[in-house]
Amino acid sequence: MIPENLTSKEELQALLCGFSRDQANLIPMLQQLQERLGYLPPEAMAAAAERLGLAESTVYSVASFYTQFRFKPSGRNVIKVCRGTACHVGGGERILSELERQLEIKPGETTADLEYSLDTVACIGACALAPVVLLNEEIHGKTSTGNILDAITRRKKTGTGCSCRQ
Amino acid sequence: MPPVIDFPTLQAEAKAHWQTLIESPTPHILIGTATCGKVSGAMSVLDAITATLDRLGIKATITQVGCFGMCYAEPTMDIALPGMPRVSYGFMTPEKAGKIIEDFIIKGDPRPDLALCTIGEGSIDGIPAFDEMPMLKGQRRIALRNCGHINPLRISHYIARGGYAGLHRALTALTPQQVIDEVMRSGLRGRGGAGFPTGQKWQFCHDAKGTPKYVICNADEGDPGAFMDRSILEGDPHSVIEGLIITAYAIGAAHGYIYVRAEYPLAVSTVKHAVEQAREHGFLGLNIMGSGFDFDIHIKEGAGAFVCGEETALMASIEGKRGMPRSRPPFPAISGLWGKPTNMNNVKTLAMASYILAGNVDEYAGIGTDKSKGTCVFALAGNINHMGLIEVPMGTPLQDVIFGIGGGIPKGRKLKAVQVGGPSGGCLPAAMSDIGLDYESLVKSGAIMGSGGMIAMDQGNCMVDVARYFLSFVQAESCGKCVPCRLGTRQMLSILERITKGDGRPEDIPLLEELAKQIKAASLCALGGTSPNPVLTTLKYFRDEYEAHIIEKRCPAGVCKSLITYSIVNDKCNGCRLCVKACPARAITFVAKRQPVLLDEGLCNRCGVCRDVCKLDAVTIT
């Protein structure tokens, strides 16, 4: 089986061929696969296992250990709420629970229409701008639930809507 | 093989180049574009700067620099005109930036009303000098020496400010043992948290048998509330790379790794670029500076696991395994990466080592306290006016940092506690603000230095909630290998959750203390071993708050949702409807113009948005 967002099996092989047969390459390899595919489908992990001469279970056990790796496609909009201490003190948890309520999903989940994924990130290190939320890799600092929901609605309407450049 | 570069010539060229940049007749504009600057909108300010220069037909040099540490004032823009000190401006917007350029460069008015400070020789009326800034007074910048001054992507800037001189000195004038002796003499201790003497650590690895040997830079800064490693990597990557090469020389390693969090994309790309440049200049590779010493660095991106900050877990992660710690001994100095002798240091430790080796041993050893030498870097955040990054001599009293450098607590509120050292640290009450910030004093108080995150908290923070927060973090990040950490922290968390929900029992407090003792004693690594610290310190210094939750079923700070009720004070409310629009639960109803609005307690989900938006202070919590 070829993962659906790859055009050919050759393309999958091309993604793997830069890595030598060494377990030390496993995490960088998975990172590259996820970068291209958006997540790690079983076929991609199987191909990585074959390339490195590892058991598929080993690959899955390593991948599932790290929070960076996803095993399901994520939504068109990925919202990540920073859970750092400064963000917590600044009301980050409140933003998270409000987003959970509005989107009707829990962290780590994606809405049924694949529109939104909600997640948390341990700390992105922009503590002076707490609370911080990442909207598709764009960092929104000194934000509030209202601002984030506004940014999402704006994005929905216009397809753009970065508040940090305005 | 690249030709052996003659370092003195290279240094002279870099210095000459730097001098032309500084003394150039064309205006020099500097803008801080580290992650924090970018988040505050530095890129749109940069666009405005270029547009203004084009519009006015001004020829100027623009340099993108890292973060000075004054994150609260970001984005910042500095302008240096020939014959004048450099002027730094904060809180920039595209409009303001354009206006300042026009006023200063064309009309000669430096706009003291908008300026933060002047940097360098000379002064301008109405603008304080850099060192007189409240946030910089009392600071001693060693690890942060170049942050905000140089373009991190230009190796020549680093060399011009004394960079790679330490490496040159080590390789040409000192034996590995002499390098170790110097580091020992400086009194440098690991800045990653535990504070183990760096020279001694290097000595162990130097003495270990077995080849090859490895050196690793631990840049997996996962501590919530800490961002100093990110700032150094983004603002001055070469100081870390130089420190790592010196370490490698001292212990005899041929390969090095920089393990950096993938959550810091800008730091990753800056470090990659810097390693490439160091290689091009012959500071990495074969026969470095003609000394016969070979060494190279690989960059490994982390994949999001807090426990990988633990050295044995980090090594497992480099090997392509699950990042789980193992018991020690054997220590990494004997059997580390792939079973070979390995030495690991933190970003700040390495940045300080390169400074020390450049001939500054005695100076470094002269700073700080008896047992804690040198400086420590803190990330100030939370309820504090001057949020950002600071570096002070060890032993500086906490109150000097919070009220002097940090500018005190905003909105005229009172300091309640300071959380030092992240999930491994503890909460110190305001009454203990005279404590000195050094390893010994902090440990005595129940907190630890940790990675140096410092969060100020005011009366609006519930200490039970803070303890619960840290426990939930540790519980989620526990690798699950050892039982005390996996199950013990879960047990503690569920007790704390129960207390914050108003279901606490009097026997919960001794139970928490007992669990903490066991987890501390029996955990495999520091993640579990230090995880009870936030609970123990809050129990020690804020026990009355626990008791209020348990006995009176009340959250004095008004944070724990199950124990609070929101209401609108009719006398203060004028019916402006801001809260009606903002309320996500539709719990607030508008009555009539100039009349108080109504809050339906049944619908209210206690999110607090109404209190945030209310300009009249009409929302209260009971």
PDB file of N, CA, C and O in Angstrom, chain B residues 18-19 22 30 68 78-81 83-88 116-124 127-133 136 148-149 161:
ATOM      1  N   TRP B  18      34.425  44.584  11.660  1.00  0.00           N
ATOM      2  CA  TRP B  18      33.482  45.009  12.707  1.00  0.00           C
ATOM      3  C   TRP B  18      33.612  46.516  12.952  1.00  0.00           C
ATOM      4  O   TRP B  18      32.627  47.229  13.089  1.00  0.00           O
ATOM      5  N   GLN B  19      34.864  46.986  12.954  1.00  0.00           N
ATOM      6  CA  GLN B  19      35.122  48.402  13.183  1.00  0.00           C
ATOM      7  C   GLN B  19      34.509  49.251  12.071  1.00  0.00           C
ATOM      8  O   GLN B  19      33.893  50.278  12.341  1.00  0.00           O
ATOM      9  N   ILE B  22      30.854  49.483  12.651  1.00  0.00           N
ATOM     10  CA  ILE B  22      30.479  50.361  13.747  1.00  0.00           C
ATOM     11  C   ILE B  22      30.744  51.829  13.420  1.00  0.00           C
ATOM     12  O   ILE B  22      29.954  52.706  13.748  1.00  0.00           O
ATOM     13  N   LEU B  30      19.673  48.122  13.854  1.00  0.00           N
ATOM     14  CA  LEU B  30      19.679  46.744  14.355  1.00  0.00           C
ATOM     15  C   LEU B  30      18.283  46.390  14.847  1.00  0.00           C
ATOM     16  O   LEU B  30      17.619  47.195  15.496  1.00  0.00           O
ATOM     17  N   PHE B  68      18.231  40.801  23.344  1.00  0.00           N
ATOM     18  CA  PHE B  68      18.976  41.435  24.426  1.00  0.00           C
ATOM     19  C   PHE B  68      18.592  40.881  25.779  1.00  0.00           C
ATOM     20  O   PHE B  68      19.323  40.980  26.750  1.00  0.00           O
ATOM     21  N   ASP B  78      17.300  49.372  17.078  1.00  0.00           N
ATOM     22  CA  ASP B  78      18.393  50.239  17.495  1.00  0.00           C
ATOM     23  C   ASP B  78      18.888  51.016  16.273  1.00  0.00           C
ATOM     24  O   ASP B  78      18.947  50.460  15.181  1.00  0.00           O
ATOM     25  N   ILE B  79      19.247  52.262  16.493  1.00  0.00           N
ATOM     26  CA  ILE B  79      19.827  53.045  15.398  1.00  0.00           C
ATOM     27  C   ILE B  79      21.178  53.586  15.850  1.00  0.00           C
ATOM     28  O   ILE B  79      21.285  54.172  16.927  1.00  0.00           O
ATOM     29  N   ALA B  80      22.207  53.344  15.038  1.00  0.00           N
ATOM     30  CA  ALA B  80      23.537  53.886  15.327  1.00  0.00           C
ATOM     31  C   ALA B  80      23.913  54.837  14.199  1.00  0.00           C
ATOM     32  O   ALA B  80      23.955  54.436  13.034  1.00  0.00           O
ATOM     33  N   LEU B  81      24.131  56.089  14.551  1.00  0.00           N
ATOM     34  CA  LEU B  81      24.570  57.078  13.551  1.00  0.00           C
ATOM     35  C   LEU B  81      26.036  57.410  13.824  1.00  0.00           C
ATOM     36  O   LEU B  81      26.482  57.355  14.969  1.00  0.00           O
ATOM     37  N   GLY B  83      29.353  58.873  14.935  1.00  0.00           N
ATOM     38  CA  GLY B  83      29.697  59.858  15.952  1.00  0.00           C
ATOM     39  C   GLY B  83      28.742  59.919  17.134  1.00  0.00           C
ATOM     40  O   GLY B  83      28.854  60.775  17.993  1.00  0.00           O
ATOM     41  N   MET B  84      27.785  59.015  17.178  1.00  0.00           N
ATOM     42  CA  MET B  84      26.815  59.037  18.281  1.00  0.00           C
ATOM     43  C   MET B  84      26.701  57.640  18.877  1.00  0.00           C
ATOM     44  O   MET B  84      26.954  56.661  18.195  1.00  0.00           O
ATOM     45  N   PRO B  85      26.303  57.540  20.155  1.00  0.00           N
ATOM     46  CA  PRO B  85      26.081  56.191  20.687  1.00  0.00           C
ATOM     47  C   PRO B  85      24.842  55.568  20.032  1.00  0.00           C
ATOM     48  O   PRO B  85      23.978  56.288  19.523  1.00  0.00           O
ATOM     49  N   ARG B  86      24.819  54.250  20.066  1.00  0.00           N
ATOM     50  CA  ARG B  86      23.672  53.547  19.485  1.00  0.00           C
ATOM     51  C   ARG B  86      22.456  53.759  20.388  1.00  0.00           C
ATOM     52  O   ARG B  86      22.573  53.678  21.605  1.00  0.00           O
ATOM     53  N   VAL B  87      21.324  54.058  19.807  1.00  0.00           N
ATOM     54  CA  VAL B  87      20.116  54.287  20.593  1.00  0.00           C
ATOM     55  C   VAL B  87      19.144  53.131  20.395  1.00  0.00           C
ATOM     56  O   VAL B  87      18.883  52.700  19.270  1.00  0.00           O
ATOM     57  N   SER B  88      18.648  52.612  21.519  1.00  0.00           N
ATOM     58  CA  SER B  88      17.743  51.465  21.452  1.00  0.00           C
ATOM     59  C   SER B  88      16.310  51.926  21.713  1.00  0.00           C
ATOM     60  O   SER B  88      16.049  52.676  22.650  1.00  0.00           O
ATOM     61  N   LEU B 116      14.777  53.623  24.792  1.00  0.00           N
ATOM     62  CA  LEU B 116      15.003  52.851  26.016  1.00  0.00           C
ATOM     63  C   LEU B 116      16.327  53.237  26.646  1.00  0.00           C
ATOM     64  O   LEU B 116      16.425  53.525  27.823  1.00  0.00           O
ATOM     65  N   CYS B 117      17.397  53.205  25.826  1.00  0.00           N
ATOM     66  CA  CYS B 117      18.732  53.471  26.355  1.00  0.00           C
ATOM     67  C   CYS B 117      19.716  53.709  25.223  1.00  0.00           C
ATOM     68  O   CYS B 117      19.395  53.492  24.055  1.00  0.00           O
ATOM     69  N   THR B 118      20.914  54.172  25.607  1.00  0.00           N
ATOM     70  CA  THR B 118      21.988  54.280  24.620  1.00  0.00           C
ATOM     71  C   THR B 118      23.007  53.186  24.901  1.00  0.00           C
ATOM     72  O   THR B 118      23.209  52.802  26.049  1.00  0.00           O
ATOM     73  N   ILE B 119      23.635  52.700  23.843  1.00  0.00           N
ATOM     74  CA  ILE B 119      24.630  51.644  24.002  1.00  0.00           C
ATOM     75  C   ILE B 119      25.941  52.153  23.429  1.00  0.00           C
ATOM     76  O   ILE B 119      25.965  52.710  22.330  1.00  0.00           O
ATOM     77  N   GLY B 120      27.023  51.971  24.174  1.00  0.00           N
ATOM     78  CA  GLY B 120      28.334  52.395  23.690  1.00  0.00           C
ATOM     79  C   GLY B 120      28.734  53.737  24.258  1.00  0.00           C
ATOM     80  O   GLY B 120      28.057  54.304  25.120  1.00  0.00           O
ATOM     81  N   GLU B 121      29.866  54.247  23.765  1.00  0.00           N
ATOM     82  CA  GLU B 121      30.414  55.485  24.315  1.00  0.00           C
ATOM     83  C   GLU B 121      29.588  56.703  23.930  1.00  0.00           C
ATOM     84  O   GLU B 121      28.953  56.721  22.885  1.00  0.00           O
ATOM     85  N   GLY B 122      29.638  57.708  24.779  1.00  0.00           N
ATOM     86  CA  GLY B 122      28.907  58.943  24.516  1.00  0.00           C
ATOM     87  C   GLY B 122      27.531  58.885  25.152  1.00  0.00           C
ATOM     88  O   GLY B 122      27.099  57.838  25.636  1.00  0.00           O
ATOM     89  N   SER B 123      26.866  60.043  25.199  1.00  0.00           N
ATOM     90  CA  SER B 123      25.536  60.033  25.790  1.00  0.00           C
ATOM     91  C   SER B 123      24.637  61.009  25.036  1.00  0.00           C
ATOM     92  O   SER B 123      25.108  61.876  24.301  1.00  0.00           O
ATOM     93  N   ILE B 124      23.354  60.829  25.213  1.00  0.00           N
ATOM     94  CA  ILE B 124      22.383  61.723  24.597  1.00  0.00           C
ATOM     95  C   ILE B 124      21.462  62.198  25.708  1.00  0.00           C
ATOM     96  O   ILE B 124      21.000  61.382  26.520  1.00  0.00           O
ATOM     97  N   ILE B 127      18.278  60.277  27.566  1.00  0.00           N
ATOM     98  CA  ILE B 127      18.245  58.825  27.353  1.00  0.00           C
ATOM     99  C   ILE B 127      19.259  58.167  28.287  1.00  0.00           C
ATOM    100  O   ILE B 127      20.434  58.516  28.258  1.00  0.00           O
ATOM    101  N   PRO B 128      18.822  57.236  29.142  1.00  0.00           N
ATOM    102  CA  PRO B 128      19.785  56.581  30.037  1.00  0.00           C
ATOM    103  C   PRO B 128      20.743  55.676  29.268  1.00  0.00           C
ATOM    104  O   PRO B 128      20.417  55.212  28.175  1.00  0.00           O
ATOM    105  N   ALA B 129      21.916  55.459  29.859  1.00  0.00           N
ATOM    106  CA  ALA B 129      22.866  54.538  29.236  1.00  0.00           C
ATOM    107  C   ALA B 129      22.432  53.105  29.522  1.00  0.00           C
ATOM    108  O   ALA B 129      21.693  52.851  30.475  1.00  0.00           O
ATOM    109  N   PHE B 130      22.893  52.175  28.674  1.00  0.00           N
ATOM    110  CA  PHE B 130      22.546  50.755  28.757  1.00  0.00           C
ATOM    111  C   PHE B 130      22.661  50.216  30.184  1.00  0.00           C
ATOM    112  O   PHE B 130      21.736  49.624  30.710  1.00  0.00           O
ATOM    113  N   ASP B 131      23.828  50.479  30.810  1.00  0.00           N
ATOM    114  CA  ASP B 131      24.064  49.914  32.139  1.00  0.00           C
ATOM    115  C   ASP B 131      23.242  50.569  33.243  1.00  0.00           C
ATOM    116  O   ASP B 131      23.169  50.060  34.346  1.00  0.00           O
ATOM    117  N   GLU B 132      22.659  51.728  32.936  1.00  0.00           N
ATOM    118  CA  GLU B 132      21.839  52.401  33.948  1.00  0.00           C
ATOM    119  C   GLU B 132      20.379  52.000  33.863  1.00  0.00           C
ATOM    120  O   GLU B 132      19.569  52.418  34.687  1.00  0.00           O
ATOM    121  N   MET B 133      20.028  51.241  32.835  1.00  0.00           N
ATOM    122  CA  MET B 133      18.643  50.772  32.697  1.00  0.00           C
ATOM    123  C   MET B 133      18.290  49.967  33.935  1.00  0.00           C
ATOM    124  O   MET B 133      19.086  49.130  34.384  1.00  0.00           O
ATOM    125  N   LEU B 136      19.062  46.419  33.610  1.00  0.00           N
ATOM    126  CA  LEU B 136      20.423  45.945  33.382  1.00  0.00           C
ATOM    127  C   LEU B 136      21.362  46.235  34.541  1.00  0.00           C
ATOM    128  O   LEU B 136      22.414  45.631  34.670  1.00  0.00           O
ATOM    129  N   GLY B 148      22.141  39.986  21.209  1.00  0.00           N
ATOM    130  CA  GLY B 148      21.615  41.319  20.921  1.00  0.00           C
ATOM    131  C   GLY B 148      22.655  42.266  20.361  1.00  0.00           C
ATOM    132  O   GLY B 148      22.348  43.370  19.931  1.00  0.00           O
ATOM    133  N   HIS B 149      23.935  41.851  20.396  1.00  0.00           N
ATOM    134  CA  HIS B 149      24.993  42.705  19.860  1.00  0.00           C
ATOM    135  C   HIS B 149      25.429  42.279  18.474  1.00  0.00           C
ATOM    136  O   HIS B 149      25.881  43.081  17.680  1.00  0.00           O
ATOM    137  N   ARG B 161      34.317  40.038  18.434  1.00  0.00           N
ATOM    138  CA  ARG B 161      34.079  40.327  19.860  1.00  0.00           C
ATOM    139  C   ARG B 161      34.800  39.334  20.773  1.00  0.00           C
ATOM    140  O   ARG B 161      34.369  39.084  21.892  1.00  0.00           O
TER     141      ARG B 161
END
